[in-house]
């Protein structure tokens, strides 16, 4: 579904990613793991059209994304739930969700999507008219996730959705991600929460020094000596 | 005395509404692009000339002229954004200031060259007539201006709250990158926002044309008032600009009566400085990019 090949991305003189290859299969939860500052966010922002790569290609269902501006990528069905939620803080929960349904394709289905999101995240239904900036971290992440789903993604990219949340809330979020996958949406999950994610993802990749160094099935990687030592502290 | 106070208050509110709409155009552009358009007053001057010439050449009344001036100014705003603001968005503030100040000088001198320095005004049959409301006199042209402003303000409010494009404008103001991730074409939002901002100026200029003389440097004064109103209401805050405009209108009416009309500019500046000293974020807060 998504094929990233020999990708190179630079910030001025700094090479953030180089020679990166990544394959995301349809209908799976694919995890992208890596410590702070290895370039996970850089990678998905490049996929989403916010940065232009200096080399390489990103092909999504036959379309080259590296030439498309961010808003076009969304219209094609690749939707990102950004790191740190990035809600519209002065808008209500409902308005944030409605913003998710901005692409023309999603707009027609907005009512139906809203029911779907409320079914998945019932907490949001009680909070529709609350200003997003006043919600707790966990609720904000739910809004961010709901907003992403409102866009009717075919590939949903989540950037560290568990960041800064209490364990119980993290469970809810991951459980929701699993339900999202059940509806046929492919998920690319960027995480540092390695142990938990490896236990439920279909495939996982490890990003180190600007490229993918390791890949495999989730449970398989859980037994990998390098993963155990570097990410699980064993 | 009571009637006199009422009269002053009415004068202030009717005048303030015009200031309000003018300032809404300025604050909208600032709120979304964080760019200060120093040519704002000169665009208003152009709109007043537009309404004036439509009247002289085609016999159009100032309120009919709105129908022509507003689409024209929307397009002018789109072009202004595309050709001047967009290339400057990532430049230093100093470049942005020079560019729009430069444009304001070009526009006012161009007007001087093409339209001469004469004071000109749209004359209508009802220009000098007033409505007598229990001893309080309200000029018809001012009532019409007030009604137009309230309608536009309400329309803008509903547009911002209820439509996808309106929400996209607010979203872009709050977090441009997140808006792009929602599928918003940020450049297009910028063009539409600037178009709307100048459309507000177009309406202001039209309703102002039978009330106030137009001359090449008329924009200086209205531009200054717009800046005071925008700072008072909180930069980027549409509702703030609306109420800020009414407040400045009242301040002008009262100070003209109790002090001296000639001190008007001094009073604006005192208000301006007081706000900056006491509450720099404005009465309604500039963080409220609520635009509602
Ligand atoms: N806008 C930027 N300009 C310059 N360097 C950046 C920028 N964003 C990120 N970086 C650098 O690129 C590297 C990767 O960052 P990032 O993609 O945010 O990592 P991660 O998401 O894995 O924590 C880091 O070294 C970071 O300092
Ligand atoms: Mg990151």
PDB file of C-alpha atoms in Angstrom, chain A residues 2-222:
ATOM      1  CA  UNK A   2       2.855   2.339   0.863  1.00  0.00           C
ATOM      2  CA  UNK A   3       6.363   1.898  -0.451  1.00  0.00           C
ATOM      3  CA  UNK A   4       9.153   4.204   0.666  1.00  0.00           C
ATOM      4  CA  UNK A   5      12.415   3.703  -1.239  1.00  0.00           C
ATOM      5  CA  UNK A   6      15.942   5.094  -0.729  1.00  0.00           C
ATOM      6  CA  UNK A   7      14.534   8.145   0.988  1.00  0.00           C
ATOM      7  CA  UNK A   8      16.838  10.999   1.962  1.00  0.00           C
ATOM      8  CA  UNK A   9      15.624  14.030   3.895  1.00  0.00           C
ATOM      9  CA  UNK A  10      17.803  16.938   5.028  1.00  0.00           C
ATOM     10  CA  UNK A  11      17.344  19.944   7.279  1.00  0.00           C
ATOM     11  CA  UNK A  12      19.831  22.296   5.668  1.00  0.00           C
ATOM     12  CA  UNK A  13      23.188  20.559   6.076  1.00  0.00           C
ATOM     13  CA  UNK A  14      21.873  18.006   8.534  1.00  0.00           C
ATOM     14  CA  UNK A  15      20.961  14.692   6.933  1.00  0.00           C
ATOM     15  CA  UNK A  16      18.025  13.406   8.999  1.00  0.00           C
ATOM     16  CA  UNK A  17      17.179  10.307   6.953  1.00  0.00           C
ATOM     17  CA  UNK A  18      19.157   8.525   4.279  1.00  0.00           C
ATOM     18  CA  UNK A  19      18.714   5.330   2.302  1.00  0.00           C
ATOM     19  CA  UNK A  20      15.470   4.576   4.098  1.00  0.00           C
ATOM     20  CA  UNK A  21      13.206   1.816   2.798  1.00  0.00           C
ATOM     21  CA  UNK A  22       9.842   0.983   4.288  1.00  0.00           C
ATOM     22  CA  UNK A  23       6.930  -1.126   3.163  1.00  0.00           C
ATOM     23  CA  UNK A  24       3.464  -0.941   4.677  1.00  0.00           C
ATOM     24  CA  UNK A  25       1.052  -3.698   3.747  1.00  0.00           C
ATOM     25  CA  UNK A  26      -2.647  -3.056   3.440  1.00  0.00           C
ATOM     26  CA  UNK A  27      -4.880  -3.900   6.380  1.00  0.00           C
ATOM     27  CA  UNK A  28      -2.074  -4.189   8.922  1.00  0.00           C
ATOM     28  CA  UNK A  29      -0.882  -2.328  11.954  1.00  0.00           C
ATOM     29  CA  UNK A  30       2.716  -1.495  11.168  1.00  0.00           C
ATOM     30  CA  UNK A  31       4.803  -0.075  13.986  1.00  0.00           C
ATOM     31  CA  UNK A  32       7.743   2.247  13.517  1.00  0.00           C
ATOM     32  CA  UNK A  33       9.965   2.195  16.574  1.00  0.00           C
ATOM     33  CA  UNK A  34      12.963   4.264  17.499  1.00  0.00           C
ATOM     34  CA  UNK A  35      14.350   6.459  20.235  1.00  0.00           C
ATOM     35  CA  UNK A  36      13.995  10.189  20.515  1.00  0.00           C
ATOM     36  CA  UNK A  37      15.416  12.207  17.658  1.00  0.00           C
ATOM     37  CA  UNK A  38      16.108   9.379  15.185  1.00  0.00           C
ATOM     38  CA  UNK A  39      13.814  10.909  12.570  1.00  0.00           C
ATOM     39  CA  UNK A  40      10.445   9.184  13.015  1.00  0.00           C
ATOM     40  CA  UNK A  41       8.485  12.424  12.836  1.00  0.00           C
ATOM     41  CA  UNK A  42      10.646  13.605   9.945  1.00  0.00           C
ATOM     42  CA  UNK A  43       9.760  10.448   8.033  1.00  0.00           C
ATOM     43  CA  UNK A  44       6.017  10.683   8.446  1.00  0.00           C
ATOM     44  CA  UNK A  45       5.940  14.424   7.828  1.00  0.00           C
ATOM     45  CA  UNK A  46       7.737  13.714   4.570  1.00  0.00           C
ATOM     46  CA  UNK A  47       5.185  11.037   3.711  1.00  0.00           C
ATOM     47  CA  UNK A  48       2.444  13.569   4.466  1.00  0.00           C
ATOM     48  CA  UNK A  49       3.911  16.215   2.180  1.00  0.00           C
ATOM     49  CA  UNK A  50       5.118  18.693   4.792  1.00  0.00           C
ATOM     50  CA  UNK A  51       8.778  18.185   3.786  1.00  0.00           C
ATOM     51  CA  UNK A  52      10.208  17.412   0.391  1.00  0.00           C
ATOM     52  CA  UNK A  53      12.830  14.630   0.258  1.00  0.00           C
ATOM     53  CA  UNK A  54      16.167  15.293  -1.422  1.00  0.00           C
ATOM     54  CA  UNK A  55      16.246  11.746  -2.812  1.00  0.00           C
ATOM     55  CA  UNK A  56      14.052   8.701  -3.079  1.00  0.00           C
ATOM     56  CA  UNK A  57      10.397   8.020  -3.607  1.00  0.00           C
ATOM     57  CA  UNK A  58       7.200   7.496  -1.650  1.00  0.00           C
ATOM     58  CA  UNK A  59       4.579   5.575  -3.582  1.00  0.00           C
ATOM     59  CA  UNK A  60       1.105   5.157  -2.176  1.00  0.00           C
ATOM     60  CA  UNK A  61      -1.308   3.056  -4.223  1.00  0.00           C
ATOM     61  CA  UNK A  62       0.532   3.969  -7.396  1.00  0.00           C
ATOM     62  CA  UNK A  63       0.779   7.709  -6.665  1.00  0.00           C
ATOM     63  CA  UNK A  64       4.065   9.469  -5.956  1.00  0.00           C
ATOM     64  CA  UNK A  65       3.457  11.361  -2.724  1.00  0.00           C
ATOM     65  CA  UNK A  66       6.799  13.146  -2.708  1.00  0.00           C
ATOM     66  CA  UNK A  67       5.468  15.530  -5.356  1.00  0.00           C
ATOM     67  CA  UNK A  68       2.181  16.290  -3.644  1.00  0.00           C
ATOM     68  CA  UNK A  69       1.467  19.148  -1.223  1.00  0.00           C
ATOM     69  CA  UNK A  70       0.171  18.179   2.227  1.00  0.00           C
ATOM     70  CA  UNK A  71      -3.489  18.867   1.516  1.00  0.00           C
ATOM     71  CA  UNK A  72      -3.423  16.607  -1.553  1.00  0.00           C
ATOM     72  CA  UNK A  73      -1.933  13.737   0.445  1.00  0.00           C
ATOM     73  CA  UNK A  74      -4.901  13.946   2.813  1.00  0.00           C
ATOM     74  CA  UNK A  75      -7.328  13.867  -0.099  1.00  0.00           C
ATOM     75  CA  UNK A  76      -5.645  10.679  -1.283  1.00  0.00           C
ATOM     76  CA  UNK A  77      -6.497   9.046   2.047  1.00  0.00           C
ATOM     77  CA  UNK A  78      -3.218   9.277   3.970  1.00  0.00           C
ATOM     78  CA  UNK A  79      -4.037  10.978   7.240  1.00  0.00           C
ATOM     79  CA  UNK A  80      -1.705  11.862  10.095  1.00  0.00           C
ATOM     80  CA  UNK A  81      -2.541  12.262  13.765  1.00  0.00           C
ATOM     81  CA  UNK A  82       0.427  14.445  14.672  1.00  0.00           C
ATOM     82  CA  UNK A  83       2.782  14.205  17.607  1.00  0.00           C
ATOM     83  CA  UNK A  84       1.588  16.333  20.520  1.00  0.00           C
ATOM     84  CA  UNK A  85      -2.061  16.168  19.259  1.00  0.00           C
ATOM     85  CA  UNK A  86      -1.918  19.589  17.540  1.00  0.00           C
ATOM     86  CA  UNK A  87      -5.598  20.256  18.132  1.00  0.00           C
ATOM     87  CA  UNK A  88      -7.104  23.630  17.302  1.00  0.00           C
ATOM     88  CA  UNK A  89      -7.062  24.778  20.919  1.00  0.00           C
ATOM     89  CA  UNK A  90      -9.726  27.490  20.747  1.00  0.00           C
ATOM     90  CA  UNK A  91     -12.219  25.359  18.890  1.00  0.00           C
ATOM     91  CA  UNK A  92     -14.723  23.012  20.482  1.00  0.00           C
ATOM     92  CA  UNK A  93     -14.337  19.252  20.311  1.00  0.00           C
ATOM     93  CA  UNK A  94     -17.071  19.118  17.680  1.00  0.00           C
ATOM     94  CA  UNK A  95     -15.424  21.812  15.565  1.00  0.00           C
ATOM     95  CA  UNK A  96     -12.116  19.945  15.756  1.00  0.00           C
ATOM     96  CA  UNK A  97     -13.845  16.805  14.550  1.00  0.00           C
ATOM     97  CA  UNK A  98     -15.556  18.752  11.776  1.00  0.00           C
ATOM     98  CA  UNK A  99     -12.166  20.080  10.701  1.00  0.00           C
ATOM     99  CA  UNK A 100     -11.119  16.472  10.271  1.00  0.00           C
ATOM    100  CA  UNK A 101     -13.882  16.043   7.714  1.00  0.00           C
ATOM    101  CA  UNK A 102     -12.535  18.939   5.644  1.00  0.00           C
ATOM    102  CA  UNK A 103     -11.478  16.983   2.527  1.00  0.00           C
ATOM    103  CA  UNK A 104     -14.360  16.930   0.007  1.00  0.00           C
ATOM    104  CA  UNK A 105     -14.491  13.132   0.027  1.00  0.00           C
ATOM    105  CA  UNK A 106     -14.884  13.092   3.816  1.00  0.00           C
ATOM    106  CA  UNK A 107     -17.305  16.005   3.934  1.00  0.00           C
ATOM    107  CA  UNK A 108     -20.107  14.051   2.294  1.00  0.00           C
ATOM    108  CA  UNK A 109     -19.751  11.324   4.891  1.00  0.00           C
ATOM    109  CA  UNK A 110     -19.287  13.652   7.865  1.00  0.00           C
ATOM    110  CA  UNK A 111     -22.463  12.701   9.765  1.00  0.00           C
ATOM    111  CA  UNK A 112     -21.840   8.998   9.399  1.00  0.00           C
ATOM    112  CA  UNK A 113     -18.190   9.436  10.405  1.00  0.00           C
ATOM    113  CA  UNK A 114     -19.224  11.377  13.477  1.00  0.00           C
ATOM    114  CA  UNK A 115     -21.440   8.500  14.638  1.00  0.00           C
ATOM    115  CA  UNK A 116     -18.574   6.119  13.998  1.00  0.00           C
ATOM    116  CA  UNK A 117     -16.145   8.236  16.038  1.00  0.00           C
ATOM    117  CA  UNK A 118     -18.601   8.661  18.917  1.00  0.00           C
ATOM    118  CA  UNK A 119     -19.197   4.913  18.893  1.00  0.00           C
ATOM    119  CA  UNK A 120     -15.475   4.286  19.110  1.00  0.00           C
ATOM    120  CA  UNK A 121     -14.719   7.058  21.607  1.00  0.00           C
ATOM    121  CA  UNK A 122     -17.897   7.635  23.627  1.00  0.00           C
ATOM    122  CA  UNK A 123     -16.101  10.065  25.944  1.00  0.00           C
ATOM    123  CA  UNK A 124     -16.013  12.611  23.118  1.00  0.00           C
ATOM    124  CA  UNK A 125     -19.784  12.637  22.878  1.00  0.00           C
ATOM    125  CA  UNK A 126     -20.020  14.066  26.398  1.00  0.00           C
ATOM    126  CA  UNK A 127     -17.483  16.712  25.535  1.00  0.00           C
ATOM    127  CA  UNK A 128     -18.721  17.976  22.157  1.00  0.00           C
ATOM    128  CA  UNK A 129     -19.037  21.620  23.146  1.00  0.00           C
ATOM    129  CA  UNK A 130     -15.981  21.862  25.339  1.00  0.00           C
ATOM    130  CA  UNK A 131     -13.048  23.958  24.116  1.00  0.00           C
ATOM    131  CA  UNK A 132     -10.334  21.530  23.040  1.00  0.00           C
ATOM    132  CA  UNK A 133      -7.548  23.391  24.841  1.00  0.00           C
ATOM    133  CA  UNK A 134      -9.232  22.746  28.199  1.00  0.00           C
ATOM    134  CA  UNK A 135      -9.348  18.935  27.879  1.00  0.00           C
ATOM    135  CA  UNK A 136      -7.021  16.543  29.673  1.00  0.00           C
ATOM    136  CA  UNK A 137      -4.124  15.038  27.727  1.00  0.00           C
ATOM    137  CA  UNK A 138      -5.902  11.734  27.212  1.00  0.00           C
ATOM    138  CA  UNK A 139      -9.083  13.384  26.010  1.00  0.00           C
ATOM    139  CA  UNK A 140      -7.064  15.561  23.659  1.00  0.00           C
ATOM    140  CA  UNK A 141      -5.457  12.466  22.166  1.00  0.00           C
ATOM    141  CA  UNK A 142      -8.904  10.975  21.664  1.00  0.00           C
ATOM    142  CA  UNK A 143     -10.022  14.123  19.857  1.00  0.00           C
ATOM    143  CA  UNK A 144      -6.887  13.989  17.700  1.00  0.00           C
ATOM    144  CA  UNK A 145      -7.585  10.360  16.854  1.00  0.00           C
ATOM    145  CA  UNK A 146     -11.259  11.085  16.191  1.00  0.00           C
ATOM    146  CA  UNK A 147     -10.346  14.062  14.032  1.00  0.00           C
ATOM    147  CA  UNK A 148      -8.034  11.851  11.993  1.00  0.00           C
ATOM    148  CA  UNK A 149     -10.781   9.263  11.509  1.00  0.00           C
ATOM    149  CA  UNK A 150     -13.215  11.940  10.367  1.00  0.00           C
ATOM    150  CA  UNK A 151     -10.977  12.380   7.306  1.00  0.00           C
ATOM    151  CA  UNK A 152     -11.896   8.845   6.200  1.00  0.00           C
ATOM    152  CA  UNK A 153      -8.315   7.586   6.037  1.00  0.00           C
ATOM    153  CA  UNK A 154      -7.216   4.511   4.156  1.00  0.00           C
ATOM    154  CA  UNK A 155      -3.819   4.800   5.787  1.00  0.00           C
ATOM    155  CA  UNK A 156      -3.834   6.325   9.262  1.00  0.00           C
ATOM    156  CA  UNK A 157      -0.474   7.457  10.627  1.00  0.00           C
ATOM    157  CA  UNK A 158      -0.226   7.985  14.373  1.00  0.00           C
ATOM    158  CA  UNK A 159       2.809   9.825  15.760  1.00  0.00           C
ATOM    159  CA  UNK A 160       3.469   8.757  19.356  1.00  0.00           C
ATOM    160  CA  UNK A 161      -0.162   8.732  20.503  1.00  0.00           C
ATOM    161  CA  UNK A 162       0.830   7.427  23.934  1.00  0.00           C
ATOM    162  CA  UNK A 163       3.254  10.248  24.675  1.00  0.00           C
ATOM    163  CA  UNK A 164       2.731  11.680  28.151  1.00  0.00           C
ATOM    164  CA  UNK A 165      -0.422   9.701  28.919  1.00  0.00           C
ATOM    165  CA  UNK A 166      -1.286   7.562  31.935  1.00  0.00           C
ATOM    166  CA  UNK A 167      -1.019   3.763  31.376  1.00  0.00           C
ATOM    167  CA  UNK A 168      -4.765   3.250  31.521  1.00  0.00           C
ATOM    168  CA  UNK A 169      -5.405   5.886  28.866  1.00  0.00           C
ATOM    169  CA  UNK A 170      -2.637   4.418  26.710  1.00  0.00           C
ATOM    170  CA  UNK A 171      -4.482   1.094  26.843  1.00  0.00           C
ATOM    171  CA  UNK A 172      -7.695   2.754  25.676  1.00  0.00           C
ATOM    172  CA  UNK A 173      -5.879   4.434  22.803  1.00  0.00           C
ATOM    173  CA  UNK A 174      -4.158   1.218  21.680  1.00  0.00           C
ATOM    174  CA  UNK A 175      -7.416  -0.691  21.999  1.00  0.00           C
ATOM    175  CA  UNK A 176      -9.076   1.902  19.770  1.00  0.00           C
ATOM    176  CA  UNK A 177      -6.255   1.551  17.245  1.00  0.00           C
ATOM    177  CA  UNK A 178      -6.945  -2.163  17.102  1.00  0.00           C
ATOM    178  CA  UNK A 179     -10.640  -1.509  16.503  1.00  0.00           C
ATOM    179  CA  UNK A 180      -9.744   0.951  13.773  1.00  0.00           C
ATOM    180  CA  UNK A 181      -7.716  -1.729  12.038  1.00  0.00           C
ATOM    181  CA  UNK A 182     -10.706  -4.090  12.231  1.00  0.00           C
ATOM    182  CA  UNK A 183     -12.677  -1.642  10.089  1.00  0.00           C
ATOM    183  CA  UNK A 184     -10.124  -2.106   7.310  1.00  0.00           C
ATOM    184  CA  UNK A 185      -7.981   0.963   7.873  1.00  0.00           C
ATOM    185  CA  UNK A 186      -4.241   0.398   7.583  1.00  0.00           C
ATOM    186  CA  UNK A 187      -2.308   1.868  10.513  1.00  0.00           C
ATOM    187  CA  UNK A 188       1.269   3.116  10.679  1.00  0.00           C
ATOM    188  CA  UNK A 189       1.987   3.527  14.360  1.00  0.00           C
ATOM    189  CA  UNK A 190       5.041   5.506  15.451  1.00  0.00           C
ATOM    190  CA  UNK A 191       5.925   4.697  19.035  1.00  0.00           C
ATOM    191  CA  UNK A 192       8.577   4.580  21.725  1.00  0.00           C
ATOM    192  CA  UNK A 193       6.377   2.387  23.874  1.00  0.00           C
ATOM    193  CA  UNK A 194       8.126  -0.657  22.408  1.00  0.00           C
ATOM    194  CA  UNK A 195       7.004  -3.522  24.608  1.00  0.00           C
ATOM    195  CA  UNK A 196       3.307  -2.813  24.410  1.00  0.00           C
ATOM    196  CA  UNK A 197       3.273  -2.037  20.710  1.00  0.00           C
ATOM    197  CA  UNK A 198       5.243  -5.140  19.710  1.00  0.00           C
ATOM    198  CA  UNK A 199       2.689  -7.277  21.467  1.00  0.00           C
ATOM    199  CA  UNK A 200      -0.180  -6.230  19.194  1.00  0.00           C
ATOM    200  CA  UNK A 201       1.226  -4.889  15.925  1.00  0.00           C
ATOM    201  CA  UNK A 202       1.458  -7.072  12.815  1.00  0.00           C
ATOM    202  CA  UNK A 203       4.821  -5.836  11.688  1.00  0.00           C
ATOM    203  CA  UNK A 204       7.414  -3.532  13.158  1.00  0.00           C
ATOM    204  CA  UNK A 205      10.422  -1.621  11.921  1.00  0.00           C
ATOM    205  CA  UNK A 206      13.213  -0.106  13.948  1.00  0.00           C
ATOM    206  CA  UNK A 207      14.593   3.247  12.870  1.00  0.00           C
ATOM    207  CA  UNK A 208      18.186   3.973  13.881  1.00  0.00           C
ATOM    208  CA  UNK A 209      20.730   6.465  12.510  1.00  0.00           C
ATOM    209  CA  UNK A 210      18.410   7.708   9.793  1.00  0.00           C
ATOM    210  CA  UNK A 211      17.432   4.382   8.263  1.00  0.00           C
ATOM    211  CA  UNK A 212      15.546   1.169   9.019  1.00  0.00           C
ATOM    212  CA  UNK A 213      17.904  -1.313  10.672  1.00  0.00           C
ATOM    213  CA  UNK A 214      15.509  -4.058  11.622  1.00  0.00           C
ATOM    214  CA  UNK A 215      12.118  -5.327  10.586  1.00  0.00           C
ATOM    215  CA  UNK A 216       9.898  -8.261  11.317  1.00  0.00           C
ATOM    216  CA  UNK A 217       6.726  -9.507  12.905  1.00  0.00           C
ATOM    217  CA  UNK A 218       5.859  -7.880  16.185  1.00  0.00           C
ATOM    218  CA  UNK A 219       6.192 -10.903  18.447  1.00  0.00           C
ATOM    219  CA  UNK A 220       9.308 -12.000  16.627  1.00  0.00           C
ATOM    220  CA  UNK A 221      11.053  -8.707  17.356  1.00  0.00           C
ATOM    221  CA  UNK A 222      10.075  -9.026  20.994  1.00  0.00           C
TER     222      UNK A 222
END
